[in-house]
Amino acid sequence: AVGPVARFEARLGGGGSFPGPARARVLWMGVDGGEAFDELRRRVAQSGGPFVERPDPKPFHPHLTLARCEPPWEAESVRRFVDLLEPLR
């Protein structure tokens, strides 16, 4: 749907939780793929446009989902997890 995409490098680093440490349901690690990654995101959004009722108004933050937490993890456990990822920034 988006056509060929040139190979690009991505860096993993840092992390956090959605929606936040107090009610974490998703633990993630950040992804930085530079302009090539941004272009891929734009192309995917554009090709999917006709199938999307309304675009997501939230800004795009590339990430790798590491875990889903049901029920949410305790805030202190989430903070310790995020602290472990900090040196990877």
A tleap script that builds the chain and sets N, CA, C and O, in Angstrom:
source leaprc.protein.ff14SB
mol = sequence {
  NALA VAL GLY PRO VAL ALA ARG PHE GLU ALA
  ARG LEU GLY GLY GLY GLY SER PHE PRO GLY
  PRO ALA ARG ALA ARG VAL LEU TRP MET GLY
  VAL ASP GLY GLY GLU ALA PHE ASP GLU LEU
  ARG ARG ARG VAL ALA GLN SER GLY GLY PRO
  PHE VAL GLU ARG PRO ASP PRO LYS PRO PHE
  HIE PRO HIE LEU THR LEU ALA ARG CYS GLU
  PRO PRO TRP GLU ALA GLU SER VAL ARG ARG
  PHE VAL ASP LEU LEU GLU PRO LEU CARG
}
set mol.1.N position { 0.815 -1.196 0.000 }
set mol.1.CA position { 0.000 0.000 0.000 }
set mol.1.C position { 0.856 1.255 0.000 }
set mol.1.O position { 0.447 2.268 -0.569 }
set mol.2.N position { 2.037 1.222 0.623 }
set mol.2.CA position { 2.875 2.414 0.667 }
set mol.2.C position { 4.031 2.331 -0.319 }
set mol.2.O position { 4.789 3.291 -0.456 }
set mol.3.N position { 4.179 1.207 -1.007 }
set mol.3.CA position { 5.264 1.053 -1.960 }
set mol.3.C position { 6.566 0.697 -1.276 }
set mol.3.O position { 6.623 0.558 -0.054 }
set mol.4.N position { 7.620 0.550 -2.079 }
set mol.4.CA position { 8.924 0.187 -1.507 }
set mol.4.C position { 9.434 1.275 -0.566 }
set mol.4.O position { 9.197 2.466 -0.766 }
set mol.5.N position { 10.137 0.826 0.460 }
set mol.5.CA position { 10.724 1.744 1.438 }
set mol.5.C position { 12.199 1.396 1.553 }
set mol.5.O position { 12.574 0.236 1.720 }
set mol.6.N position { 13.028 2.432 1.459 }
set mol.6.CA position { 14.468 2.207 1.596 }
set mol.6.C position { 14.795 1.797 3.030 }
set mol.6.O position { 14.143 2.228 3.982 }
set mol.7.N position { 15.800 0.969 3.158 }
set mol.7.CA position { 16.248 0.545 4.486 }
set mol.7.C position { 16.714 1.765 5.279 }
set mol.7.O position { 17.311 2.688 4.724 }
set mol.8.N position { 16.436 1.757 6.570 }
set mol.8.CA position { 16.898 2.835 7.430 }
set mol.8.C position { 17.226 2.282 8.800 }
set mol.8.O position { 16.746 1.216 9.183 }
set mol.9.N position { 18.040 3.006 9.528 }
set mol.9.CA position { 18.404 2.602 10.881 }
set mol.9.C position { 17.479 3.253 11.884 }
set mol.9.O position { 17.020 4.379 11.687 }
set mol.10.N position { 17.210 2.541 12.957 }
set mol.10.CA position { 16.405 3.074 14.050 }
set mol.10.C position { 17.147 2.816 15.347 }
set mol.10.O position { 17.835 1.806 15.499 }
set mol.11.N position { 16.999 3.738 16.271 }
set mol.11.CA position { 17.633 3.594 17.580 }
set mol.11.C position { 16.545 3.468 18.637 }
set mol.11.O position { 15.542 4.181 18.610 }
set mol.12.N position { 16.765 2.545 19.567 }
set mol.12.CA position { 15.874 2.389 20.710 }
set mol.12.C position { 16.480 3.122 21.889 }
set mol.12.O position { 17.698 3.133 22.065 }
set mol.13.N position { 15.627 3.733 22.698 }
set mol.13.CA position { 16.167 4.403 23.871 }
set mol.13.C position { 15.097 5.059 24.705 }
set mol.13.O position { 14.087 5.539 24.190 }
set mol.14.N position { 15.331 5.073 25.995 }
set mol.14.CA position { 14.366 5.660 26.912 }
set mol.14.C position { 13.099 4.837 26.947 }
set mol.14.O position { 13.014 3.793 26.299 }
set mol.15.N position { 12.138 5.285 27.679 }
set mol.15.CA position { 10.882 4.555 27.741 }
set mol.15.C position { 9.926 5.190 28.693 }
set mol.15.O position { 10.216 6.223 29.297 }
set mol.16.N position { 8.776 4.567 28.828 }
set mol.16.CA position { 7.761 5.099 29.706 }
set mol.16.C position { 6.553 4.205 29.739 }
set mol.16.O position { 6.633 3.007 29.465 }
set mol.17.N position { 5.425 4.805 30.080 }
set mol.17.CA position { 4.189 4.040 30.195 }
set mol.17.C position { 3.019 4.876 29.700 }
set mol.17.O position { 3.053 6.106 29.733 }
set mol.18.N position { 2.000 4.192 29.249 }
set mol.18.CA position { 0.731 4.835 28.878 }
set mol.18.C position { -0.313 4.351 29.855 }
set mol.18.O position { -0.279 3.157 30.151 }
set mol.19.N position { -1.211 5.105 30.379 }
set mol.19.CA position { -1.224 6.555 30.213 }
set mol.19.C position { -0.228 7.265 31.127 }
set mol.19.O position { 0.081 8.430 30.876 }
set mol.20.N position { 0.271 6.642 32.140 }
set mol.20.CA position { 1.265 7.235 33.030 }
set mol.20.C position { 1.570 6.262 34.151 }
set mol.20.O position { 0.896 5.240 34.276 }
set mol.21.N position { 2.575 6.554 34.972 }
set mol.21.CA position { 2.988 5.604 36.014 }
set mol.21.C position { 1.881 5.212 36.988 }
set mol.21.O position { 1.859 4.079 37.469 }
set mol.22.N position { 0.977 6.118 37.280 }
set mol.22.CA position { -0.065 5.817 38.274 }
set mol.22.C position { -1.074 4.786 37.780 }
set mol.22.O position { -1.678 4.081 38.587 }
set mol.23.N position { -1.268 4.688 36.454 }
set mol.23.CA position { -2.253 3.742 35.896 }
set mol.23.C position { -1.692 3.026 34.667 }
set mol.23.O position { -2.409 2.831 33.686 }
set mol.24.N position { -0.427 2.637 34.712 }
set mol.24.CA position { 0.254 2.084 33.542 }
set mol.24.C position { -0.432 0.829 33.014 }
set mol.24.O position { -0.619 -0.144 33.744 }
set mol.25.N position { -0.796 0.864 31.761 }
set mol.25.CA position { -1.348 -0.306 31.075 }
set mol.25.C position { -0.428 -0.775 29.953 }
set mol.25.O position { -0.513 -1.920 29.509 }
set mol.26.N position { 0.455 0.120 29.495 }
set mol.26.CA position { 1.401 -0.211 28.434 }
set mol.26.C position { 2.775 0.310 28.828 }
set mol.26.O position { 2.913 1.469 29.219 }
set mol.27.N position { 3.787 -0.538 28.727 }
set mol.27.CA position { 5.172 -0.136 28.937 }
set mol.27.C position { 5.843 -0.101 27.572 }
set mol.27.O position { 5.687 -1.032 26.782 }
set mol.28.N position { 6.584 0.957 27.287 }
set mol.28.CA position { 7.153 1.141 25.959 }
set mol.28.C position { 8.595 1.609 26.011 }
set mol.28.O position { 9.077 2.108 27.029 }
set mol.29.N position { 9.271 1.432 24.876 }
set mol.29.CA position { 10.622 1.938 24.675 }
set mol.29.C position { 10.574 2.834 23.444 }
set mol.29.O position { 9.951 2.489 22.440 }
set mol.30.N position { 11.239 3.989 23.527 }
set mol.30.CA position { 11.223 4.942 22.426 }
set mol.30.C position { 11.996 4.442 21.211 }
set mol.30.O position { 12.929 3.648 21.330 }
set mol.31.N position { 11.582 4.929 20.027 }
set mol.31.CA position { 12.241 4.595 18.765 }
set mol.31.C position { 12.554 5.896 18.038 }
set mol.31.O position { 11.686 6.758 17.900 }
set mol.32.N position { 13.792 6.039 17.574 }
set mol.32.CA position { 14.171 7.185 16.760 }
set mol.32.C position { 14.667 6.655 15.431 }
set mol.32.O position { 15.749 6.072 15.346 }
set mol.33.N position { 13.875 6.858 14.401 }
set mol.33.CA position { 14.252 6.418 13.066 }
set mol.33.C position { 14.544 7.569 12.134 }
set mol.33.O position { 14.740 7.379 10.934 }
set mol.34.N position { 14.571 8.773 12.695 }
set mol.34.CA position { 14.898 9.958 11.892 }
set mol.34.C position { 13.846 10.255 10.842 }
set mol.34.O position { 12.701 9.813 10.939 }
set mol.35.N position { 14.257 11.011 9.841 }
set mol.35.CA position { 13.350 11.463 8.789 }
set mol.35.C position { 12.769 10.295 7.990 }
set mol.35.O position { 11.615 10.356 7.567 }
set mol.36.N position { 13.552 9.231 7.779 }
set mol.36.CA position { 13.052 8.082 7.024 }
set mol.36.C position { 11.859 7.441 7.724 }
set mol.36.O position { 10.897 7.037 7.071 }
set mol.37.N position { 11.921 7.348 9.045 }
set mol.37.CA position { 10.819 6.766 9.814 }
set mol.37.C position { 9.595 7.673 9.755 }
set mol.37.O position { 8.467 7.195 9.633 }
set mol.38.N position { 9.821 8.988 9.840 }
set mol.38.CA position { 8.720 9.946 9.740 }
set mol.38.C position { 8.037 9.849 8.376 }
set mol.38.O position { 6.812 9.924 8.276 }
set mol.39.N position { 8.844 9.682 7.333 }
set mol.39.CA position { 8.277 9.545 5.988 }
set mol.39.C position { 7.443 8.266 5.875 }
set mol.39.O position { 6.373 8.280 5.267 }
set mol.40.N position { 7.917 7.176 6.448 }
set mol.40.CA position { 7.150 5.931 6.441 }
set mol.40.C position { 5.813 6.133 7.155 }
set mol.40.O position { 4.777 5.688 6.663 }
set mol.41.N position { 5.829 6.798 8.303 }
set mol.41.CA position { 4.590 7.066 9.036 }
set mol.41.C position { 3.624 7.889 8.184 }
set mol.41.O position { 2.430 7.593 8.139 }
set mol.42.N position { 4.134 8.918 7.511 }
set mol.42.CA position { 3.273 9.742 6.655 }
set mol.42.C position { 2.661 8.927 5.526 }
set mol.42.O position { 1.480 9.078 5.214 }
set mol.43.N position { 3.460 8.065 4.915 }
set mol.43.CA position { 2.961 7.256 3.799 }
set mol.43.C position { 1.899 6.257 4.256 }
set mol.43.O position { 0.899 6.049 3.568 }
set mol.44.N position { 2.116 5.642 5.412 }
set mol.44.CA position { 1.125 4.705 5.949 }
set mol.44.C position { -0.170 5.450 6.262 }
set mol.44.O position { -1.256 4.976 5.928 }
set mol.45.N position { -0.058 6.611 6.899 }
set mol.45.CA position { -1.254 7.397 7.231 }
set mol.45.C position { -1.994 7.818 5.971 }
set mol.45.O position { -3.224 7.782 5.929 }
set mol.46.N position { -1.253 8.214 4.951 }
set mol.46.CA position { -1.875 8.653 3.706 }
set mol.46.C position { -2.569 7.494 2.991 }
set mol.46.O position { -3.681 7.661 2.491 }
set mol.47.N position { -1.942 6.340 2.936 }
set mol.47.CA position { -2.544 5.207 2.230 }
set mol.47.C position { -3.747 4.655 2.983 }
set mol.47.O position { -4.656 4.099 2.366 }
set mol.48.N position { -3.769 4.799 4.315 }
set mol.48.CA position { -4.894 4.312 5.102 }
set mol.48.C position { -6.010 5.321 5.234 }
set mol.48.O position { -7.075 5.003 5.763 }
set mol.49.N position { -5.781 6.541 4.759 }
set mol.49.CA position { -6.739 7.626 4.905 }
set mol.49.C position { -8.178 7.285 4.588 }
set mol.49.O position { -9.059 7.600 5.388 }
set mol.50.N position { -8.461 6.652 3.448 }
set mol.50.CA position { -9.857 6.362 3.112 }
set mol.50.C position { -10.537 5.403 4.088 }
set mol.50.O position { -11.765 5.328 4.120 }
set mol.51.N position { -9.766 4.678 4.873 }
set mol.51.CA position { -10.329 3.688 5.788 }
set mol.51.C position { -10.405 4.184 7.230 }
set mol.51.O position { -10.866 3.466 8.117 }
set mol.52.N position { -9.953 5.406 7.454 }
set mol.52.CA position { -9.921 5.971 8.796 }
set mol.52.C position { -11.065 6.968 8.938 }
set mol.52.O position { -11.184 7.918 8.164 }
set mol.53.N position { -11.902 6.728 9.944 }
set mol.53.CA position { -13.045 7.620 10.166 }
set mol.53.C position { -12.575 9.036 10.484 }
set mol.53.O position { -13.047 10.009 9.896 }
set mol.54.N position { -11.639 9.132 11.422 }
set mol.54.CA position { -11.030 10.420 11.741 }
set mol.54.C position { -9.598 10.170 12.210 }
set mol.54.O position { -9.348 9.235 12.970 }
set mol.55.N position { -8.671 10.993 11.765 }
set mol.55.CA position { -7.272 10.806 12.171 }
set mol.55.C position { -7.105 11.009 13.676 }
set mol.55.O position { -7.847 11.769 14.298 }
set mol.56.N position { -6.129 10.326 14.244 }
set mol.56.CA position { -5.813 10.475 15.664 }
set mol.56.C position { -5.231 11.879 15.876 }
set mol.56.O position { -4.225 12.221 15.254 }
set mol.57.N position { -5.838 12.690 16.734 }
set mol.57.CA position { -5.345 14.059 16.925 }
set mol.57.C position { -4.070 14.142 17.761 }
set mol.57.O position { -3.402 15.176 17.777 }
set mol.58.N position { -3.734 13.058 18.454 }
set mol.58.CA position { -2.543 13.071 19.303 }
set mol.58.C position { -1.280 13.041 18.443 }
set mol.58.O position { -1.273 12.431 17.374 }
set mol.59.N position { -0.209 13.698 18.906 }
set mol.59.CA position { 1.042 13.657 18.152 }
set mol.59.C position { 1.601 12.234 18.095 }
set mol.59.O position { 1.395 11.434 19.008 }
set mol.60.N position { 2.298 11.942 17.023 }
set mol.60.CA position { 2.896 10.626 16.821 }
set mol.60.C position { 4.183 10.519 17.627 }
set mol.60.O position { 5.062 11.372 17.515 }
set mol.61.N position { 4.294 9.466 18.443 }
set mol.61.CA position { 5.493 9.182 19.224 }
set mol.61.C position { 5.899 7.744 18.926 }
set mol.61.O position { 5.347 6.812 19.511 }
set mol.62.N position { 6.859 7.553 18.019 }
set mol.62.CA position { 7.247 6.183 17.684 }
set mol.62.C position { 7.769 5.444 18.911 }
set mol.62.O position { 8.561 5.979 19.688 }
set mol.63.N position { 7.313 4.213 19.068 }
set mol.63.CA position { 7.709 3.420 20.227 }
set mol.63.C position { 7.535 1.941 19.926 }
set mol.63.O position { 6.863 1.553 18.971 }
set mol.64.N position { 8.149 1.143 20.752 }
set mol.64.CA position { 8.031 -0.306 20.711 }
set mol.64.C position { 7.325 -0.722 21.989 }
set mol.64.O position { 7.839 -0.487 23.083 }
set mol.65.N position { 6.155 -1.337 21.869 }
set mol.65.CA position { 5.427 -1.798 23.054 }
set mol.65.C position { 6.147 -3.021 23.617 }
set mol.65.O position { 6.347 -4.015 22.919 }
set mol.66.N position { 6.532 -2.932 24.884 }
set mol.66.CA position { 7.244 -4.023 25.544 }
set mol.66.C position { 6.316 -4.911 26.364 }
set mol.66.O position { 6.551 -6.113 26.488 }
set mol.67.N position { 5.259 -4.319 26.923 }
set mol.67.CA position { 4.350 -5.099 27.770 }
set mol.67.C position { 3.010 -4.385 27.882 }
set mol.67.O position { 2.925 -3.158 27.837 }
set mol.68.N position { 1.981 -5.186 28.028 }
set mol.68.CA position { 0.651 -4.675 28.360 }
set mol.68.C position { 0.338 -5.180 29.762 }
set mol.68.O position { 0.572 -6.347 30.075 }
set mol.69.N position { -0.187 -4.304 30.596 }
set mol.69.CA position { -0.369 -4.599 32.014 }
set mol.69.C position { -1.845 -4.640 32.368 }
set mol.69.O position { -2.514 -3.607 32.372 }
set mol.70.N position { -2.345 -5.800 32.658 }
set mol.70.CA position { -3.737 -5.962 33.083 }
set mol.70.C position { -3.754 -6.815 34.336 }
set mol.70.O position { -3.407 -7.993 34.253 }
set mol.71.N position { -4.132 -6.298 35.475 }
set mol.71.CA position { -4.488 -4.906 35.759 }
set mol.71.C position { -3.239 -4.034 35.737 }
set mol.71.O position { -2.124 -4.551 35.662 }
set mol.72.N position { -3.418 -2.699 35.803 }
set mol.72.CA position { -2.248 -1.803 35.749 }
set mol.72.C position { -1.220 -2.134 36.818 }
set mol.72.O position { -1.566 -2.563 37.918 }
set mol.73.N position { 0.054 -1.928 36.479 }
set mol.73.CA position { 1.134 -2.125 37.443 }
set mol.73.C position { 1.109 -1.027 38.492 }
set mol.73.O position { 0.552 0.049 38.274 }
set mol.74.N position { 1.718 -1.314 39.631 }
set mol.74.CA position { 1.859 -0.307 40.668 }
set mol.74.C position { 2.818 0.781 40.176 }
set mol.74.O position { 3.776 0.498 39.457 }
set mol.75.N position { 2.548 2.024 40.572 }
set mol.75.CA position { 3.329 3.170 40.103 }
set mol.75.C position { 4.820 3.009 40.398 }
set mol.75.O position { 5.649 3.358 39.558 }
set mol.76.N position { 5.173 2.495 41.559 }
set mol.76.CA position { 6.588 2.356 41.913 }
set mol.76.C position { 7.289 1.354 40.998 }
set mol.76.O position { 8.444 1.566 40.629 }
set mol.77.N position { 6.618 0.279 40.632 }
set mol.77.CA position { 7.202 -0.698 39.702 }
set mol.77.C position { 7.431 -0.064 38.335 }
set mol.77.O position { 8.451 -0.318 37.695 }
set mol.78.N position { 6.495 0.753 37.889 }
set mol.78.CA position { 6.635 1.430 36.595 }
set mol.78.C position { 7.809 2.398 36.646 }
set mol.78.O position { 8.605 2.453 35.709 }
set mol.79.N position { 7.924 3.153 37.717 }
set mol.79.CA position { 9.043 4.101 37.844 }
set mol.79.C position { 10.382 3.379 37.802 }
set mol.79.O position { 11.320 3.852 37.159 }
set mol.80.N position { 10.483 2.241 38.479 }
set mol.80.CA position { 11.738 1.472 38.456 }
set mol.80.C position { 12.043 0.979 37.043 }
set mol.80.O position { 13.195 1.004 36.610 }
set mol.81.N position { 11.019 0.533 36.327 }
set mol.81.CA position { 11.188 0.079 34.943 }
set mol.81.C position { 11.711 1.221 34.069 }
set mol.81.O position { 12.675 1.046 33.324 }
set mol.82.N position { 11.074 2.381 34.164 }
set mol.82.CA position { 11.483 3.536 33.363 }
set mol.82.C position { 12.900 3.957 33.730 }
set mol.82.O position { 13.682 4.317 32.850 }
set mol.83.N position { 13.244 3.919 35.011 }
set mol.83.CA position { 14.607 4.262 35.438 }
set mol.83.C position { 15.642 3.328 34.816 }
set mol.83.O position { 16.745 3.764 34.487 }
set mol.84.N position { 15.301 2.059 34.654 }
set mol.84.CA position { 16.225 1.104 34.034 }
set mol.84.C position { 16.473 1.440 32.572 }
set mol.84.O position { 17.556 1.168 32.053 }
set mol.85.N position { 15.492 2.023 31.906 }
set mol.85.CA position { 15.643 2.371 30.484 }
set mol.85.C position { 16.367 3.692 30.274 }
set mol.85.O position { 16.887 3.944 29.187 }
set mol.86.N position { 16.407 4.528 31.286 }
set mol.86.CA position { 16.987 5.871 31.153 }
set mol.86.C position { 18.408 5.877 30.599 }
set mol.86.O position { 18.700 6.699 29.730 }
set mol.87.N position { 19.316 4.998 31.058 }
set mol.87.CA position { 20.685 5.028 30.505 }
set mol.87.C position { 20.735 4.738 29.005 }
set mol.87.O position { 21.750 5.016 28.365 }
set mol.88.N position { 19.682 4.195 28.441 }
set mol.88.CA position { 19.688 3.854 27.012 }
set mol.88.C position { 19.355 5.047 26.121 }
set mol.88.O position { 19.427 4.933 24.898 }
set mol.89.N position { 18.999 6.170 26.698 }
set mol.89.CA position { 18.672 7.366 25.900 }
set mol.89.C position { 19.853 7.811 25.107 }
set mol.89.O position { 19.770 8.799 24.377 }
savepdb mol mol.pdb
quit
